[in-house]
C-alpha cells in the first residue's frame, strides 16, 4: 500500500522546502552529468553552472551535445565541457572514462542521470544486454567503477560530504525485482514487456546506490538515488497514450513549480553537506527525503523506508 501512495502522491506534491537558492557556491567543484544534452540532465547542468561548478555533460550524440553546450552558454554565460559517452557500449564507456581522466585530476560529483524507458523489447545494447538494464544500470555501474579511483582520491582531499554519486531512479523501483535471467537477451527476457524491465532497472539503481554506500561510505563517498518524479521529458518518447498524457498534463498543471522540481532533488544530493552522515544512501524525492541513516541492511530496497 505504501508504494501505491508514494506513486499517487507524485501528482500532488507539496511546495519544496529546498530550492536552488539554497545551493552554495560550487567554485572549484568538478561535476560530470550523464545524459545532460536534454531534460533533467541539462537542467541540472544549467543550475550547476550558475553556481560556478566546472560541468562535464556526457552524451552519445556529439551534435546534440554541442547544441546543448551552446544553449547552456547562452543561458548561463558559462562554458560546459562535452564528453562523448554511449552507455549502451562498454568500449565507449571505457574510452570516455579514459578521456575524462586525461583531462581532470578531481571529480566531486558524478550524476548517473542518463537512461531509456520502455523501448521496444527487441532492442539490445551493443554488448547483448537488455537495452534498459544495460543503459540504466550496467553502463553507469561500469562508468562509476572506472571513475571510483578519482572520486576516492578527491574525497581524501575534500571536506566531508562534498564528493557524491547520484543515481537517478524512479518510483517505478517499487514495482521492480532483479531477475538475472533477463539481464542479457534470453527467451525469458523476450517474453517480458518493456514496463517490468524498466522497473527492474530502476530497482537496480537503488540497490547499486546502497551498495556504493556500504563499500565506500566510510571513505568519504556519499551515495544517493534520486526520484525526479513524473515530468514530461524526452524519456517519454516511446509512449503515446495515457502515460505520456499523464506526464504532459501534470507538467502543465504544475508549470509554476517545474523549474524547481526538475532540479531540487538533484541539487540537494550533490551540494547539501549538513547532516551528511545521516543522509548517506538516502533515496531523494523532489519534495521529501526517504531513507536510512547509518548502517544499511541488505534488502531489495534498503534506501526506500521513511526515516
PDB file of C-alpha atoms in Angstrom:
ATOM      1  CA  UNK A   1       0.000   0.000   0.000  1.00  0.00           C
ATOM      2  CA  UNK A   2       2.901   2.330   0.807  1.00  0.00           C
ATOM      3  CA  UNK A   3       4.335   2.198  -2.695  1.00  0.00           C
ATOM      4  CA  UNK A   4       0.907   2.962  -4.207  1.00  0.00           C
ATOM      5  CA  UNK A   5       0.594   6.051  -2.013  1.00  0.00           C
ATOM      6  CA  UNK A   6       4.132   7.098  -2.905  1.00  0.00           C
ATOM      7  CA  UNK A   7       3.317   6.855  -6.611  1.00  0.00           C
ATOM      8  CA  UNK A   8      -0.025   8.687  -6.368  1.00  0.00           C
ATOM      9  CA  UNK A   9       1.433  11.441  -4.203  1.00  0.00           C
ATOM     10  CA  UNK A  10       3.646  12.496  -7.113  1.00  0.00           C
ATOM     11  CA  UNK A  11       0.589  14.080  -8.721  1.00  0.00           C
ATOM     12  CA  UNK A  12       0.035  16.486  -5.797  1.00  0.00           C
ATOM     13  CA  UNK A  13       3.477  17.303  -4.350  1.00  0.00           C
ATOM     14  CA  UNK A  14       3.685  19.989  -1.661  1.00  0.00           C
ATOM     15  CA  UNK A  15       5.835  23.060  -2.098  1.00  0.00           C
ATOM     16  CA  UNK A  16       9.563  22.214  -1.939  1.00  0.00           C
ATOM     17  CA  UNK A  17      11.499  23.241   1.164  1.00  0.00           C
ATOM     18  CA  UNK A  18      14.852  23.344  -0.618  1.00  0.00           C
ATOM     19  CA  UNK A  19      15.375  25.352  -3.781  1.00  0.00           C
ATOM     20  CA  UNK A  20      18.314  26.298  -5.926  1.00  0.00           C
ATOM     21  CA  UNK A  21      18.689  29.481  -3.885  1.00  0.00           C
ATOM     22  CA  UNK A  22      19.966  27.234  -1.079  1.00  0.00           C
ATOM     23  CA  UNK A  23      22.793  25.777  -3.169  1.00  0.00           C
ATOM     24  CA  UNK A  24      26.150  27.179  -2.069  1.00  0.00           C
ATOM     25  CA  UNK A  25      28.860  28.424  -4.397  1.00  0.00           C
ATOM     26  CA  UNK A  26      30.493  25.454  -6.140  1.00  0.00           C
ATOM     27  CA  UNK A  27      33.674  27.131  -7.348  1.00  0.00           C
ATOM     28  CA  UNK A  28      36.402  24.538  -7.719  1.00  0.00           C
ATOM     29  CA  UNK A  29      33.986  21.596  -7.898  1.00  0.00           C
ATOM     30  CA  UNK A  30      34.097  19.266 -10.916  1.00  0.00           C
ATOM     31  CA  UNK A  31      30.812  17.602 -11.834  1.00  0.00           C
ATOM     32  CA  UNK A  32      30.027  15.010 -14.506  1.00  0.00           C
ATOM     33  CA  UNK A  33      26.381  14.614 -15.590  1.00  0.00           C
ATOM     34  CA  UNK A  34      25.375  11.834 -17.974  1.00  0.00           C
ATOM     35  CA  UNK A  35      22.536  12.440 -20.403  1.00  0.00           C
ATOM     36  CA  UNK A  36      22.880  16.200 -19.928  1.00  0.00           C
ATOM     37  CA  UNK A  37      22.080  17.175 -23.505  1.00  0.00           C
ATOM     38  CA  UNK A  38      18.351  17.164 -22.696  1.00  0.00           C
ATOM     39  CA  UNK A  39      15.741  17.015 -19.960  1.00  0.00           C
ATOM     40  CA  UNK A  40      16.593  16.854 -16.289  1.00  0.00           C
ATOM     41  CA  UNK A  41      20.280  16.329 -17.004  1.00  0.00           C
ATOM     42  CA  UNK A  42      20.554  19.562 -18.959  1.00  0.00           C
ATOM     43  CA  UNK A  43      18.625  21.465 -16.308  1.00  0.00           C
ATOM     44  CA  UNK A  44      20.927  20.052 -13.652  1.00  0.00           C
ATOM     45  CA  UNK A  45      23.952  21.166 -15.665  1.00  0.00           C
ATOM     46  CA  UNK A  46      22.476  24.638 -16.080  1.00  0.00           C
ATOM     47  CA  UNK A  47      21.951  25.119 -12.346  1.00  0.00           C
ATOM     48  CA  UNK A  48      25.412  23.807 -11.502  1.00  0.00           C
ATOM     49  CA  UNK A  49      26.952  26.230 -13.983  1.00  0.00           C
ATOM     50  CA  UNK A  50      25.145  29.144 -12.339  1.00  0.00           C
ATOM     51  CA  UNK A  51      26.781  28.046  -9.075  1.00  0.00           C
ATOM     52  CA  UNK A  52      30.262  28.196 -10.698  1.00  0.00           C
ATOM     53  CA  UNK A  53      30.924  24.442 -10.900  1.00  0.00           C
ATOM     54  CA  UNK A  54      33.011  23.017 -13.722  1.00  0.00           C
ATOM     55  CA  UNK A  55      30.455  20.848 -15.533  1.00  0.00           C
ATOM     56  CA  UNK A  56      31.003  17.996 -17.953  1.00  0.00           C
ATOM     57  CA  UNK A  57      27.990  16.820 -19.922  1.00  0.00           C
ATOM     58  CA  UNK A  58      28.266  13.255 -21.191  1.00  0.00           C
ATOM     59  CA  UNK A  59      26.074  12.111 -24.051  1.00  0.00           C
ATOM     60  CA  UNK A  60      26.047   9.730 -27.003  1.00  0.00           C
ATOM     61  CA  UNK A  61      25.233  12.177 -29.819  1.00  0.00           C
ATOM     62  CA  UNK A  62      28.035  14.720 -30.264  1.00  0.00           C
ATOM     63  CA  UNK A  63      25.977  17.153 -32.368  1.00  0.00           C
ATOM     64  CA  UNK A  64      23.214  17.241 -29.754  1.00  0.00           C
ATOM     65  CA  UNK A  65      25.827  17.641 -27.079  1.00  0.00           C
ATOM     66  CA  UNK A  66      27.367  20.594 -28.868  1.00  0.00           C
ATOM     67  CA  UNK A  67      23.915  22.157 -29.251  1.00  0.00           C
ATOM     68  CA  UNK A  68      23.402  21.739 -25.501  1.00  0.00           C
ATOM     69  CA  UNK A  69      26.755  23.419 -24.832  1.00  0.00           C
ATOM     70  CA  UNK A  70      25.691  26.416 -26.897  1.00  0.00           C
ATOM     71  CA  UNK A  71      22.333  26.658 -25.146  1.00  0.00           C
ATOM     72  CA  UNK A  72      23.926  26.401 -21.708  1.00  0.00           C
ATOM     73  CA  UNK A  73      26.407  29.118 -22.677  1.00  0.00           C
ATOM     74  CA  UNK A  74      23.583  31.399 -23.790  1.00  0.00           C
ATOM     75  CA  UNK A  75      21.563  30.791 -20.622  1.00  0.00           C
ATOM     76  CA  UNK A  76      24.365  30.958 -18.039  1.00  0.00           C
ATOM     77  CA  UNK A  77      27.270  32.759 -19.688  1.00  0.00           C
ATOM     78  CA  UNK A  78      29.499  29.862 -18.687  1.00  0.00           C
ATOM     79  CA  UNK A  79      31.114  27.064 -20.674  1.00  0.00           C
ATOM     80  CA  UNK A  80      30.383  23.409 -20.015  1.00  0.00           C
ATOM     81  CA  UNK A  81      32.536  20.591 -21.408  1.00  0.00           C
ATOM     82  CA  UNK A  82      31.455  17.723 -23.633  1.00  0.00           C
ATOM     83  CA  UNK A  83      32.292  14.045 -23.178  1.00  0.00           C
ATOM     84  CA  UNK A  84      31.184  11.527 -25.790  1.00  0.00           C
ATOM     85  CA  UNK A  85      29.630   8.572 -23.970  1.00  0.00           C
ATOM     86  CA  UNK A  86      27.461   5.726 -25.216  1.00  0.00           C
ATOM     87  CA  UNK A  87      26.194   3.872 -22.148  1.00  0.00           C
ATOM     88  CA  UNK A  88      24.970   1.022 -24.351  1.00  0.00           C
ATOM     89  CA  UNK A  89      28.530   0.214 -25.396  1.00  0.00           C
ATOM     90  CA  UNK A  90      31.102  -0.903 -22.821  1.00  0.00           C
ATOM     91  CA  UNK A  91      34.062   0.052 -25.007  1.00  0.00           C
ATOM     92  CA  UNK A  92      32.672   3.571 -25.406  1.00  0.00           C
ATOM     93  CA  UNK A  93      32.359   3.852 -21.624  1.00  0.00           C
ATOM     94  CA  UNK A  94      35.992   2.869 -21.161  1.00  0.00           C
ATOM     95  CA  UNK A  95      37.130   5.350 -23.803  1.00  0.00           C
ATOM     96  CA  UNK A  96      35.048   8.120 -22.242  1.00  0.00           C
ATOM     97  CA  UNK A  97      36.442   7.473 -18.774  1.00  0.00           C
ATOM     98  CA  UNK A  98      39.993   7.490 -20.141  1.00  0.00           C
ATOM     99  CA  UNK A  99      39.383  10.808 -21.888  1.00  0.00           C
ATOM    100  CA  UNK A 100      37.936  12.335 -18.732  1.00  0.00           C
ATOM    101  CA  UNK A 101      40.800  11.085 -16.583  1.00  0.00           C
ATOM    102  CA  UNK A 102      43.323  12.524 -19.047  1.00  0.00           C
ATOM    103  CA  UNK A 103      41.835  15.984 -18.536  1.00  0.00           C
ATOM    104  CA  UNK A 104      40.812  16.075 -14.873  1.00  0.00           C
ATOM    105  CA  UNK A 105      42.565  15.283 -11.602  1.00  0.00           C
ATOM    106  CA  UNK A 106      39.446  15.635  -9.443  1.00  0.00           C
ATOM    107  CA  UNK A 107      35.776  14.659  -9.605  1.00  0.00           C
ATOM    108  CA  UNK A 108      33.467  15.844  -6.853  1.00  0.00           C
ATOM    109  CA  UNK A 109      30.067  14.739  -8.142  1.00  0.00           C
ATOM    110  CA  UNK A 110      29.024  12.032 -10.579  1.00  0.00           C
ATOM    111  CA  UNK A 111      25.415  12.255 -11.718  1.00  0.00           C
ATOM    112  CA  UNK A 112      24.397   8.924 -13.256  1.00  0.00           C
ATOM    113  CA  UNK A 113      21.378  10.509 -14.883  1.00  0.00           C
ATOM    114  CA  UNK A 114      21.021   9.201 -18.464  1.00  0.00           C
ATOM    115  CA  UNK A 115      18.504   6.478 -19.212  1.00  0.00           C
ATOM    116  CA  UNK A 116      15.930   4.967 -21.523  1.00  0.00           C
ATOM    117  CA  UNK A 117      12.358   3.964 -20.747  1.00  0.00           C
ATOM    118  CA  UNK A 118      10.110   1.404 -22.423  1.00  0.00           C
ATOM    119  CA  UNK A 119      11.894   0.972 -25.761  1.00  0.00           C
ATOM    120  CA  UNK A 120      10.857  -1.964 -27.965  1.00  0.00           C
ATOM    121  CA  UNK A 121      11.819  -5.161 -26.142  1.00  0.00           C
ATOM    122  CA  UNK A 122      13.860  -6.433 -29.077  1.00  0.00           C
ATOM    123  CA  UNK A 123      16.403  -3.610 -28.677  1.00  0.00           C
ATOM    124  CA  UNK A 124      19.697  -4.572 -27.024  1.00  0.00           C
ATOM    125  CA  UNK A 125      22.942  -2.848 -26.114  1.00  0.00           C
ATOM    126  CA  UNK A 126      25.932  -3.317 -28.392  1.00  0.00           C
ATOM    127  CA  UNK A 127      27.154  -5.981 -25.954  1.00  0.00           C
ATOM    128  CA  UNK A 128      23.933  -8.006 -25.990  1.00  0.00           C
ATOM    129  CA  UNK A 129      22.275  -6.800 -22.786  1.00  0.00           C
ATOM    130  CA  UNK A 130      18.680  -5.698 -22.375  1.00  0.00           C
ATOM    131  CA  UNK A 131      18.732  -2.067 -23.500  1.00  0.00           C
ATOM    132  CA  UNK A 132      17.111  -0.709 -20.345  1.00  0.00           C
ATOM    133  CA  UNK A 133      19.237  -2.711 -17.904  1.00  0.00           C
ATOM    134  CA  UNK A 134      22.370  -2.224 -19.980  1.00  0.00           C
ATOM    135  CA  UNK A 135      21.968   1.549 -20.272  1.00  0.00           C
ATOM    136  CA  UNK A 136      20.313   2.470 -16.991  1.00  0.00           C
ATOM    137  CA  UNK A 137      22.284   0.109 -14.756  1.00  0.00           C
ATOM    138  CA  UNK A 138      25.251  -1.724 -16.267  1.00  0.00           C
ATOM    139  CA  UNK A 139      26.559   1.262 -18.220  1.00  0.00           C
ATOM    140  CA  UNK A 140      26.507   3.514 -15.169  1.00  0.00           C
ATOM    141  CA  UNK A 141      27.944   0.742 -12.998  1.00  0.00           C
ATOM    142  CA  UNK A 142      30.925   0.391 -15.336  1.00  0.00           C
ATOM    143  CA  UNK A 143      31.402   4.158 -15.624  1.00  0.00           C
ATOM    144  CA  UNK A 144      31.303   4.509 -11.845  1.00  0.00           C
ATOM    145  CA  UNK A 145      33.782   1.659 -11.383  1.00  0.00           C
ATOM    146  CA  UNK A 146      36.240   3.300 -13.774  1.00  0.00           C
ATOM    147  CA  UNK A 147      35.875   6.686 -12.058  1.00  0.00           C
ATOM    148  CA  UNK A 148      35.984   5.415  -8.479  1.00  0.00           C
ATOM    149  CA  UNK A 149      39.751   5.978  -8.092  1.00  0.00           C
ATOM    150  CA  UNK A 150      39.430   9.687  -8.907  1.00  0.00           C
ATOM    151  CA  UNK A 151      36.305  10.014  -6.723  1.00  0.00           C
ATOM    152  CA  UNK A 152      38.079   8.379  -3.780  1.00  0.00           C
ATOM    153  CA  UNK A 153      41.227  10.457  -4.193  1.00  0.00           C
ATOM    154  CA  UNK A 154      39.096  13.614  -4.406  1.00  0.00           C
ATOM    155  CA  UNK A 155      37.251  12.611  -1.228  1.00  0.00           C
ATOM    156  CA  UNK A 156      40.538  12.341   0.671  1.00  0.00           C
ATOM    157  CA  UNK A 157      41.372  15.983  -0.024  1.00  0.00           C
ATOM    158  CA  UNK A 158      37.837  17.421   0.240  1.00  0.00           C
ATOM    159  CA  UNK A 159      35.501  18.398   3.096  1.00  0.00           C
ATOM    160  CA  UNK A 160      33.170  15.660   4.319  1.00  0.00           C
ATOM    161  CA  UNK A 161      30.053  15.300   2.196  1.00  0.00           C
ATOM    162  CA  UNK A 162      31.273  17.093  -0.897  1.00  0.00           C
ATOM    163  CA  UNK A 163      32.092  14.039  -3.033  1.00  0.00           C
ATOM    164  CA  UNK A 164      28.950  12.311  -4.215  1.00  0.00           C
ATOM    165  CA  UNK A 165      27.450   9.789  -6.591  1.00  0.00           C
ATOM    166  CA  UNK A 166      23.807  10.362  -7.529  1.00  0.00           C
ATOM    167  CA  UNK A 167      21.890   7.649  -9.373  1.00  0.00           C
ATOM    168  CA  UNK A 168      18.614   8.650 -10.990  1.00  0.00           C
ATOM    169  CA  UNK A 169      15.988   6.109 -10.029  1.00  0.00           C
ATOM    170  CA  UNK A 170      12.186   6.302 -10.096  1.00  0.00           C
ATOM    171  CA  UNK A 171       9.060   5.390  -8.169  1.00  0.00           C
ATOM    172  CA  UNK A 172       8.972   2.507 -10.643  1.00  0.00           C
ATOM    173  CA  UNK A 173      11.545   0.775  -8.432  1.00  0.00           C
ATOM    174  CA  UNK A 174       8.680  -0.194  -6.128  1.00  0.00           C
ATOM    175  CA  UNK A 175       7.331  -2.437  -8.868  1.00  0.00           C
ATOM    176  CA  UNK A 176      10.647  -3.987  -9.885  1.00  0.00           C
ATOM    177  CA  UNK A 177      12.688  -7.009  -8.882  1.00  0.00           C
ATOM    178  CA  UNK A 178      16.002  -8.375 -10.100  1.00  0.00           C
ATOM    179  CA  UNK A 179      15.867 -11.383 -12.420  1.00  0.00           C
ATOM    180  CA  UNK A 180      19.357 -12.352 -13.603  1.00  0.00           C
ATOM    181  CA  UNK A 181      17.860 -14.368 -16.464  1.00  0.00           C
ATOM    182  CA  UNK A 182      16.630 -11.152 -18.095  1.00  0.00           C
ATOM    183  CA  UNK A 183      19.780  -9.034 -17.934  1.00  0.00           C
ATOM    184  CA  UNK A 184      21.027 -10.405 -21.266  1.00  0.00           C
ATOM    185  CA  UNK A 185      18.965 -11.440 -24.270  1.00  0.00           C
ATOM    186  CA  UNK A 186      17.208 -14.698 -23.373  1.00  0.00           C
ATOM    187  CA  UNK A 187      13.838 -16.273 -24.196  1.00  0.00           C
ATOM    188  CA  UNK A 188      12.687 -15.264 -20.717  1.00  0.00           C
ATOM    189  CA  UNK A 189      13.626 -11.638 -21.354  1.00  0.00           C
ATOM    190  CA  UNK A 190      11.938 -11.578 -24.748  1.00  0.00           C
ATOM    191  CA  UNK A 191       8.736 -12.841 -23.121  1.00  0.00           C
ATOM    192  CA  UNK A 192       8.670  -9.744 -20.893  1.00  0.00           C
ATOM    193  CA  UNK A 193       7.004  -6.415 -21.546  1.00  0.00           C
ATOM    194  CA  UNK A 194       9.081  -3.240 -21.549  1.00  0.00           C
ATOM    195  CA  UNK A 195       7.477  -1.885 -18.365  1.00  0.00           C
ATOM    196  CA  UNK A 196       8.693  -4.581 -15.900  1.00  0.00           C
ATOM    197  CA  UNK A 197      12.148  -4.431 -17.474  1.00  0.00           C
ATOM    198  CA  UNK A 198      12.208  -0.687 -16.815  1.00  0.00           C
ATOM    199  CA  UNK A 199      11.046  -1.193 -13.224  1.00  0.00           C
ATOM    200  CA  UNK A 200      13.813  -3.763 -12.799  1.00  0.00           C
ATOM    201  CA  UNK A 201      16.417  -1.253 -13.954  1.00  0.00           C
ATOM    202  CA  UNK A 202      15.159   1.379 -11.521  1.00  0.00           C
ATOM    203  CA  UNK A 203      15.197  -1.108  -8.638  1.00  0.00           C
ATOM    204  CA  UNK A 204      18.774  -1.937  -9.563  1.00  0.00           C
ATOM    205  CA  UNK A 205      19.666   1.775  -9.403  1.00  0.00           C
ATOM    206  CA  UNK A 206      18.524   1.863  -5.770  1.00  0.00           C
ATOM    207  CA  UNK A 207      20.368  -1.349  -4.893  1.00  0.00           C
ATOM    208  CA  UNK A 208      23.516  -0.020  -6.596  1.00  0.00           C
ATOM    209  CA  UNK A 209      23.323   3.203  -4.584  1.00  0.00           C
ATOM    210  CA  UNK A 210      23.006   1.243  -1.348  1.00  0.00           C
ATOM    211  CA  UNK A 211      25.950  -0.984  -2.197  1.00  0.00           C
ATOM    212  CA  UNK A 212      28.118   2.013  -3.065  1.00  0.00           C
ATOM    213  CA  UNK A 213      27.360   3.394   0.376  1.00  0.00           C
ATOM    214  CA  UNK A 214      28.131   0.072   2.065  1.00  0.00           C
ATOM    215  CA  UNK A 215      31.505  -0.212   0.357  1.00  0.00           C
ATOM    216  CA  UNK A 216      32.673   3.392   0.157  1.00  0.00           C
ATOM    217  CA  UNK A 217      30.629   5.436   2.623  1.00  0.00           C
ATOM    218  CA  UNK A 218      33.398   5.314   5.216  1.00  0.00           C
ATOM    219  CA  UNK A 219      35.878   6.519   2.587  1.00  0.00           C
ATOM    220  CA  UNK A 220      34.088   9.797   2.007  1.00  0.00           C
ATOM    221  CA  UNK A 221      31.708   8.898  -0.835  1.00  0.00           C
ATOM    222  CA  UNK A 222      28.095   9.973  -0.309  1.00  0.00           C
ATOM    223  CA  UNK A 223      25.769   7.776  -2.395  1.00  0.00           C
ATOM    224  CA  UNK A 224      22.142   8.665  -3.107  1.00  0.00           C
ATOM    225  CA  UNK A 225      19.411   7.655  -5.517  1.00  0.00           C
ATOM    226  CA  UNK A 226      17.008  10.350  -6.693  1.00  0.00           C
ATOM    227  CA  UNK A 227      13.422  10.151  -7.883  1.00  0.00           C
ATOM    228  CA  UNK A 228      12.877  13.206 -10.122  1.00  0.00           C
ATOM    229  CA  UNK A 229       9.174  12.458 -10.493  1.00  0.00           C
ATOM    230  CA  UNK A 230       6.779  12.257 -13.416  1.00  0.00           C
ATOM    231  CA  UNK A 231       7.930  15.046 -15.714  1.00  0.00           C
ATOM    232  CA  UNK A 232       7.390  15.339 -19.457  1.00  0.00           C
ATOM    233  CA  UNK A 233      10.864  14.952 -20.961  1.00  0.00           C
ATOM    234  CA  UNK A 234      12.183  13.026 -23.944  1.00  0.00           C
ATOM    235  CA  UNK A 235      12.247   9.951 -21.712  1.00  0.00           C
ATOM    236  CA  UNK A 236       8.608   9.542 -22.748  1.00  0.00           C
ATOM    237  CA  UNK A 237       9.384   9.490 -26.465  1.00  0.00           C
ATOM    238  CA  UNK A 238       8.413   5.813 -26.747  1.00  0.00           C
ATOM    239  CA  UNK A 239       4.962   6.495 -25.293  1.00  0.00           C
ATOM    240  CA  UNK A 240       1.715   7.536 -26.887  1.00  0.00           C
ATOM    241  CA  UNK A 241      -1.429   7.003 -24.812  1.00  0.00           C
ATOM    242  CA  UNK A 242      -2.222   7.564 -21.163  1.00  0.00           C
ATOM    243  CA  UNK A 243       1.281   7.507 -19.633  1.00  0.00           C
ATOM    244  CA  UNK A 244       2.529  10.280 -21.901  1.00  0.00           C
ATOM    245  CA  UNK A 245      -0.733  12.182 -21.389  1.00  0.00           C
ATOM    246  CA  UNK A 246      -0.350  11.943 -17.611  1.00  0.00           C
ATOM    247  CA  UNK A 247       3.192  13.315 -17.738  1.00  0.00           C
ATOM    248  CA  UNK A 248       2.330  16.195 -20.065  1.00  0.00           C
ATOM    249  CA  UNK A 249      -0.812  17.194 -18.175  1.00  0.00           C
ATOM    250  CA  UNK A 250       0.920  17.037 -14.832  1.00  0.00           C
ATOM    251  CA  UNK A 251       3.791  19.157 -16.074  1.00  0.00           C
ATOM    252  CA  UNK A 252       1.373  21.722 -17.477  1.00  0.00           C
ATOM    253  CA  UNK A 253      -0.633  21.779 -14.270  1.00  0.00           C
ATOM    254  CA  UNK A 254       2.481  22.319 -12.189  1.00  0.00           C
ATOM    255  CA  UNK A 255       4.220  24.631 -14.643  1.00  0.00           C
ATOM    256  CA  UNK A 256       4.916  27.196 -11.932  1.00  0.00           C
ATOM    257  CA  UNK A 257       6.855  24.589  -9.951  1.00  0.00           C
ATOM    258  CA  UNK A 258       8.567  22.642 -12.693  1.00  0.00           C
ATOM    259  CA  UNK A 259      11.644  24.869 -12.808  1.00  0.00           C
ATOM    260  CA  UNK A 260      12.296  23.967  -9.179  1.00  0.00           C
ATOM    261  CA  UNK A 261      11.064  20.374  -9.264  1.00  0.00           C
ATOM    262  CA  UNK A 262      13.376  19.495 -12.123  1.00  0.00           C
ATOM    263  CA  UNK A 263      16.416  20.050 -10.023  1.00  0.00           C
ATOM    264  CA  UNK A 264      15.728  20.201  -6.279  1.00  0.00           C
ATOM    265  CA  UNK A 265      16.386  16.533  -5.596  1.00  0.00           C
ATOM    266  CA  UNK A 266      19.499  16.644  -7.754  1.00  0.00           C
ATOM    267  CA  UNK A 267      20.790  19.857  -6.187  1.00  0.00           C
ATOM    268  CA  UNK A 268      20.270  18.577  -2.627  1.00  0.00           C
ATOM    269  CA  UNK A 269      22.000  15.338  -3.410  1.00  0.00           C
ATOM    270  CA  UNK A 270      25.193  16.965  -4.668  1.00  0.00           C
ATOM    271  CA  UNK A 271      25.509  20.111  -2.585  1.00  0.00           C
ATOM    272  CA  UNK A 272      23.931  19.824   0.846  1.00  0.00           C
ATOM    273  CA  UNK A 273      26.664  18.937   3.318  1.00  0.00           C
ATOM    274  CA  UNK A 274      24.834  19.353   6.636  1.00  0.00           C
ATOM    275  CA  UNK A 275      23.962  16.080   8.407  1.00  0.00           C
ATOM    276  CA  UNK A 276      25.647  14.259   5.564  1.00  0.00           C
ATOM    277  CA  UNK A 277      26.452  11.187   7.610  1.00  0.00           C
ATOM    278  CA  UNK A 278      22.792  10.574   8.388  1.00  0.00           C
ATOM    279  CA  UNK A 279      21.731  11.232   4.799  1.00  0.00           C
ATOM    280  CA  UNK A 280      24.174   8.913   3.034  1.00  0.00           C
ATOM    281  CA  UNK A 281      22.309   6.429   0.861  1.00  0.00           C
ATOM    282  CA  UNK A 282      19.015   8.261   1.160  1.00  0.00           C
ATOM    283  CA  UNK A 283      16.503   7.995  -1.623  1.00  0.00           C
ATOM    284  CA  UNK A 284      15.781  11.573  -2.572  1.00  0.00           C
ATOM    285  CA  UNK A 285      12.368  12.695  -3.772  1.00  0.00           C
ATOM    286  CA  UNK A 286      11.534  16.108  -5.210  1.00  0.00           C
ATOM    287  CA  UNK A 287       9.785  17.262  -2.060  1.00  0.00           C
ATOM    288  CA  UNK A 288      10.891  14.987   0.753  1.00  0.00           C
ATOM    289  CA  UNK A 289      13.631  12.610   1.829  1.00  0.00           C
ATOM    290  CA  UNK A 290      13.151   8.903   2.358  1.00  0.00           C
ATOM    291  CA  UNK A 291      15.962   6.717   3.550  1.00  0.00           C
ATOM    292  CA  UNK A 292      18.033   5.059   6.190  1.00  0.00           C
ATOM    293  CA  UNK A 293      20.919   6.597   8.023  1.00  0.00           C
ATOM    294  CA  UNK A 294      23.830   4.709   9.488  1.00  0.00           C
ATOM    295  CA  UNK A 295      24.010   1.006   8.749  1.00  0.00           C
ATOM    296  CA  UNK A 296      22.211  -0.089   5.581  1.00  0.00           C
ATOM    297  CA  UNK A 297      20.711  -3.591   5.692  1.00  0.00           C
ATOM    298  CA  UNK A 298      20.905  -5.880   2.679  1.00  0.00           C
ATOM    299  CA  UNK A 299      17.385  -5.930   1.262  1.00  0.00           C
ATOM    300  CA  UNK A 300      15.851  -5.316  -2.160  1.00  0.00           C
ATOM    301  CA  UNK A 301      15.100  -1.650  -1.411  1.00  0.00           C
ATOM    302  CA  UNK A 302      17.306  -0.610   1.529  1.00  0.00           C
ATOM    303  CA  UNK A 303      17.030   3.100   0.755  1.00  0.00           C
ATOM    304  CA  UNK A 304      13.270   3.369   0.487  1.00  0.00           C
ATOM    305  CA  UNK A 305      11.911   3.388   4.001  1.00  0.00           C
ATOM    306  CA  UNK A 306      10.866   6.577   5.719  1.00  0.00           C
ATOM    307  CA  UNK A 307      13.179   7.907   8.377  1.00  0.00           C
TER     308      UNK A 307
END
